[in-house]
Amino acid sequence: MWPTVDCKCLRTCCGAKEAVNHSYFLQQRRTSRLIKAMFGQKKLTPKEQLRETKKEIRHNERDMDRELQNLAREEAKLIHDIKKMAANNQHGPLKVMAKNLVQLRAQKDKLITMKATMTGVGYKASLMHSQAAVGQAMSRMTGVMGDMNEMMDATKTSKVMTEFARQNEYMNVKEDLLDDALMDASRV
């Protein structure tokens, strides 16, 4: 039988006294997606992979936030108990609880570091997706440029440009002659 918890989510079992623990089913769903991906169910596109990665990272960050909140509550409780025992002069358990407090704070620091690393992984995944998109765009552009270069014959283009320059110069000379003729006609 599955463990029972009070459900605080907006799923179909909300309000049920014996709600099934959703984290178990979510974990099963993630595991089945991983198994499908490993054994060739359907190859995900890079965009879908990025979406899945971000979803997993967000989920893991939320889990870490919950764990950090739990550790903060435990730390506050432990500090309260330490103060209470110090007031009652119970030094034996006090040393053990002080060691627990140090371990708890170290665990909290490690969890914060792991969360920062997880966030960095998410940023790196986004960056890699962007770089892949730029690479694909450059690949397509290279193909287009290659096609354009094949269509353009360099010697033929050079001849056309030379002819264009010659005709342009010829037209400029005619225009100058026409301008001179019009100036001479306007003086008379």
Short mmCIF file of C-alpha atoms in Angstrom, two decimals:
data_model
loop_
_atom_site.label_atom_id
_atom_site.label_comp_id
_atom_site.label_asym_id
_atom_site.label_seq_id
_atom_site.Cartn_x
_atom_site.Cartn_y
_atom_site.Cartn_z
CA MET A 1 0.00 0.00 0.00
CA TRP A 2 1.23 3.51 -0.79
CA PRO A 3 2.00 5.91 2.03
CA THR A 4 -0.83 8.27 2.89
CA VAL A 5 -0.34 12.01 3.25
CA ASP A 6 -2.53 15.09 3.32
CA CYS A 7 -2.65 16.28 -0.27
CA LYS A 8 -2.10 20.01 -0.70
CA CYS A 9 -1.86 20.06 -4.47
CA LEU A 10 -4.53 20.85 -7.03
CA ARG A 11 -4.77 17.32 -8.40
CA THR A 12 -7.80 15.06 -8.54
CA CYS A 13 -7.32 13.74 -5.03
CA CYS A 14 -7.37 17.14 -3.30
CA GLY A 15 -9.22 17.05 -0.06
CA ALA A 16 -9.09 13.27 0.18
CA LYS A 17 -8.17 12.02 3.62
CA GLU A 18 -6.08 9.18 2.25
CA ALA A 19 -4.36 10.83 -0.68
CA VAL A 20 -1.56 9.01 -2.43
CA ASN A 21 1.86 10.57 -2.19
CA HIS A 22 2.30 12.40 -5.51
CA SER A 23 6.06 12.55 -5.30
CA TYR A 24 6.17 8.77 -5.72
CA PHE A 25 4.15 8.94 -8.93
CA LEU A 26 6.10 11.92 -10.24
CA GLN A 27 9.33 10.02 -9.61
CA GLN A 28 7.90 7.01 -11.46
CA ARG A 29 6.91 9.22 -14.40
CA ARG A 30 10.40 10.76 -14.60
CA THR A 31 11.97 7.31 -14.40
CA SER A 32 9.75 5.94 -17.15
CA ARG A 33 10.62 8.93 -19.39
CA LEU A 34 14.29 8.24 -18.80
CA ILE A 35 13.88 4.55 -19.61
CA LYS A 36 11.93 5.38 -22.78
CA ALA A 37 14.65 7.80 -23.87
CA MET A 38 17.37 5.22 -23.17
CA PHE A 39 15.72 2.41 -25.11
CA GLY A 40 14.75 4.36 -28.17
CA GLN A 41 11.10 5.21 -27.62
CA LYS A 42 11.29 8.56 -29.38
CA LYS A 43 14.28 10.79 -29.95
CA LEU A 44 13.66 14.24 -28.52
CA THR A 45 14.49 17.37 -30.49
CA PRO A 46 17.04 19.73 -28.93
CA LYS A 47 14.21 22.09 -28.00
CA GLU A 48 12.31 19.29 -26.25
CA GLN A 49 15.49 18.17 -24.52
CA LEU A 50 16.04 21.71 -23.25
CA ARG A 51 12.46 21.88 -22.01
CA GLU A 52 12.82 18.54 -20.20
CA THR A 53 16.15 19.58 -18.70
CA LYS A 54 14.74 22.87 -17.45
CA LYS A 55 11.72 21.08 -16.01
CA GLU A 56 13.94 18.62 -14.13
CA ILE A 57 16.15 21.42 -12.85
CA ARG A 58 13.15 23.45 -11.63
CA HIS A 59 11.78 20.35 -9.91
CA ASN A 60 15.12 19.63 -8.23
CA GLU A 61 15.50 23.27 -7.16
CA ARG A 62 12.05 23.20 -5.56
CA ASP A 63 12.99 19.99 -3.73
CA MET A 64 16.17 21.64 -2.49
CA ASP A 65 14.24 24.73 -1.37
CA ARG A 66 11.89 22.50 0.61
CA GLU A 67 14.83 20.70 2.17
CA LEU A 68 16.47 24.04 3.04
CA GLN A 69 13.25 25.16 4.74
CA ASN A 70 13.14 21.91 6.71
CA LEU A 71 16.77 22.36 7.74
CA ALA A 72 16.10 25.95 8.82
CA ARG A 73 13.19 24.75 10.98
CA GLU A 74 15.35 22.00 12.47
CA GLU A 75 18.13 24.50 13.13
CA ALA A 76 15.77 26.86 14.95
CA LYS A 77 14.39 23.96 16.99
CA LEU A 78 17.89 22.71 17.80
CA ILE A 79 19.04 26.17 18.90
CA HIS A 80 15.97 26.47 21.12
CA ASP A 81 16.70 23.05 22.67
CA ILE A 82 20.38 23.93 23.17
CA LYS A 83 19.44 27.13 24.99
CA LYS A 84 16.94 25.22 27.10
CA MET A 85 19.53 22.58 28.08
CA ALA A 86 22.16 25.24 28.78
CA ALA A 87 19.73 26.94 31.15
CA ASN A 88 19.18 23.60 32.94
CA ASN A 89 22.97 22.89 33.12
CA GLN A 90 22.71 19.63 31.14
CA HIS A 91 26.18 19.63 29.58
CA GLY A 92 26.30 16.01 28.38
CA PRO A 93 23.46 16.20 25.82
CA LEU A 94 24.42 19.81 25.11
CA LYS A 95 27.71 18.77 23.43
CA VAL A 96 25.92 16.23 21.24
CA MET A 97 23.31 18.77 20.21
CA ALA A 98 26.02 21.35 19.45
CA LYS A 99 27.73 18.83 17.16
CA ASN A 100 24.37 18.16 15.49
CA LEU A 101 23.95 21.91 14.95
CA VAL A 102 27.37 22.14 13.30
CA GLN A 103 26.56 19.16 11.04
CA LEU A 104 23.17 20.64 10.17
CA ARG A 105 24.73 23.97 9.17
CA ALA A 106 27.34 22.17 7.06
CA GLN A 107 24.57 20.20 5.36
CA LYS A 108 22.71 23.46 4.70
CA ASP A 109 25.81 24.99 3.11
CA LYS A 110 26.31 21.94 0.89
CA LEU A 111 22.68 22.07 -0.20
CA ILE A 112 22.97 25.76 -1.09
CA THR A 113 26.10 24.99 -3.12
CA MET A 114 24.34 22.13 -4.91
CA LYS A 115 21.38 24.38 -5.72
CA ALA A 116 23.70 27.02 -7.19
CA THR A 117 25.42 24.33 -9.25
CA MET A 118 22.04 23.07 -10.47
CA THR A 119 21.08 26.59 -11.55
CA GLY A 120 24.41 26.91 -13.38
CA VAL A 121 23.71 23.65 -15.20
CA GLY A 122 20.38 25.09 -16.35
CA TYR A 123 22.08 28.20 -17.69
CA LYS A 124 24.68 26.08 -19.45
CA ALA A 125 21.94 23.96 -21.07
CA SER A 126 20.25 27.12 -22.39
CA LEU A 127 23.56 28.40 -23.70
CA MET A 128 24.31 25.12 -25.45
CA HIS A 129 20.86 25.14 -27.07
CA SER A 130 21.44 28.69 -28.31
CA GLN A 131 24.85 27.75 -29.68
CA ALA A 132 23.35 24.74 -31.46
CA ALA A 133 20.69 26.99 -33.02
CA VAL A 134 23.37 29.43 -34.22
CA GLY A 135 25.37 26.51 -35.64
CA GLN A 136 22.32 25.23 -37.53
CA ALA A 137 21.61 28.72 -38.91
CA MET A 138 25.21 29.09 -40.02
CA SER A 139 25.08 25.66 -41.65
CA ARG A 140 21.96 26.63 -43.62
CA MET A 141 23.53 29.97 -44.56
CA THR A 142 26.69 28.21 -45.74
CA GLY A 143 24.59 26.04 -48.02
CA VAL A 144 22.81 29.08 -49.46
CA MET A 145 26.09 30.90 -49.97
CA GLY A 146 27.54 27.83 -51.70
CA ASP A 147 24.54 27.69 -54.03
CA MET A 148 24.92 31.39 -54.81
CA ASN A 149 28.63 30.95 -55.51
CA GLU A 150 27.87 28.08 -57.88
CA MET A 151 25.34 30.23 -59.73
CA MET A 152 27.83 33.10 -60.05
CA ASP A 153 30.66 32.54 -62.51
CA ALA A 154 33.58 34.72 -61.40
CA THR A 155 34.98 35.42 -64.90
CA LYS A 156 31.54 36.13 -66.30
CA THR A 157 30.73 38.43 -63.39
CA SER A 158 34.06 40.21 -63.83
CA LYS A 159 33.30 40.77 -67.53
CA VAL A 160 29.83 42.07 -66.68
CA MET A 161 31.26 44.47 -64.07
CA THR A 162 33.91 45.71 -66.52
CA GLU A 163 31.26 46.26 -69.19
CA PHE A 164 29.04 48.03 -66.64
CA ALA A 165 31.89 50.36 -65.65
CA ARG A 166 32.65 51.10 -69.33
CA GLN A 167 29.01 51.79 -70.15
CA ASN A 168 28.65 53.91 -67.01
CA GLU A 169 31.68 56.00 -68.01
CA TYR A 170 30.31 56.31 -71.55
CA MET A 171 26.98 57.51 -70.13
CA ASN A 172 28.75 60.05 -67.89
CA VAL A 173 30.63 61.45 -70.91
CA LYS A 174 27.36 61.77 -72.86
CA GLU A 175 25.72 63.45 -69.88
CA ASP A 176 28.59 65.94 -69.59
CA LEU A 177 28.35 66.72 -73.31
CA LEU A 178 24.60 67.22 -73.03
CA ASP A 179 25.04 69.48 -69.98
CA ASP A 180 27.64 71.56 -71.84
CA ALA A 181 25.32 71.83 -74.84
CA LEU A 182 22.43 72.96 -72.64
CA MET A 183 24.64 75.54 -70.89
CA ASP A 184 25.78 76.90 -74.24
CA ALA A 185 22.17 77.07 -75.45
CA SER A 186 21.01 78.91 -72.34
CA ARG A 187 23.70 81.60 -72.76
CA VAL A 188 22.53 82.62 -76.18
#
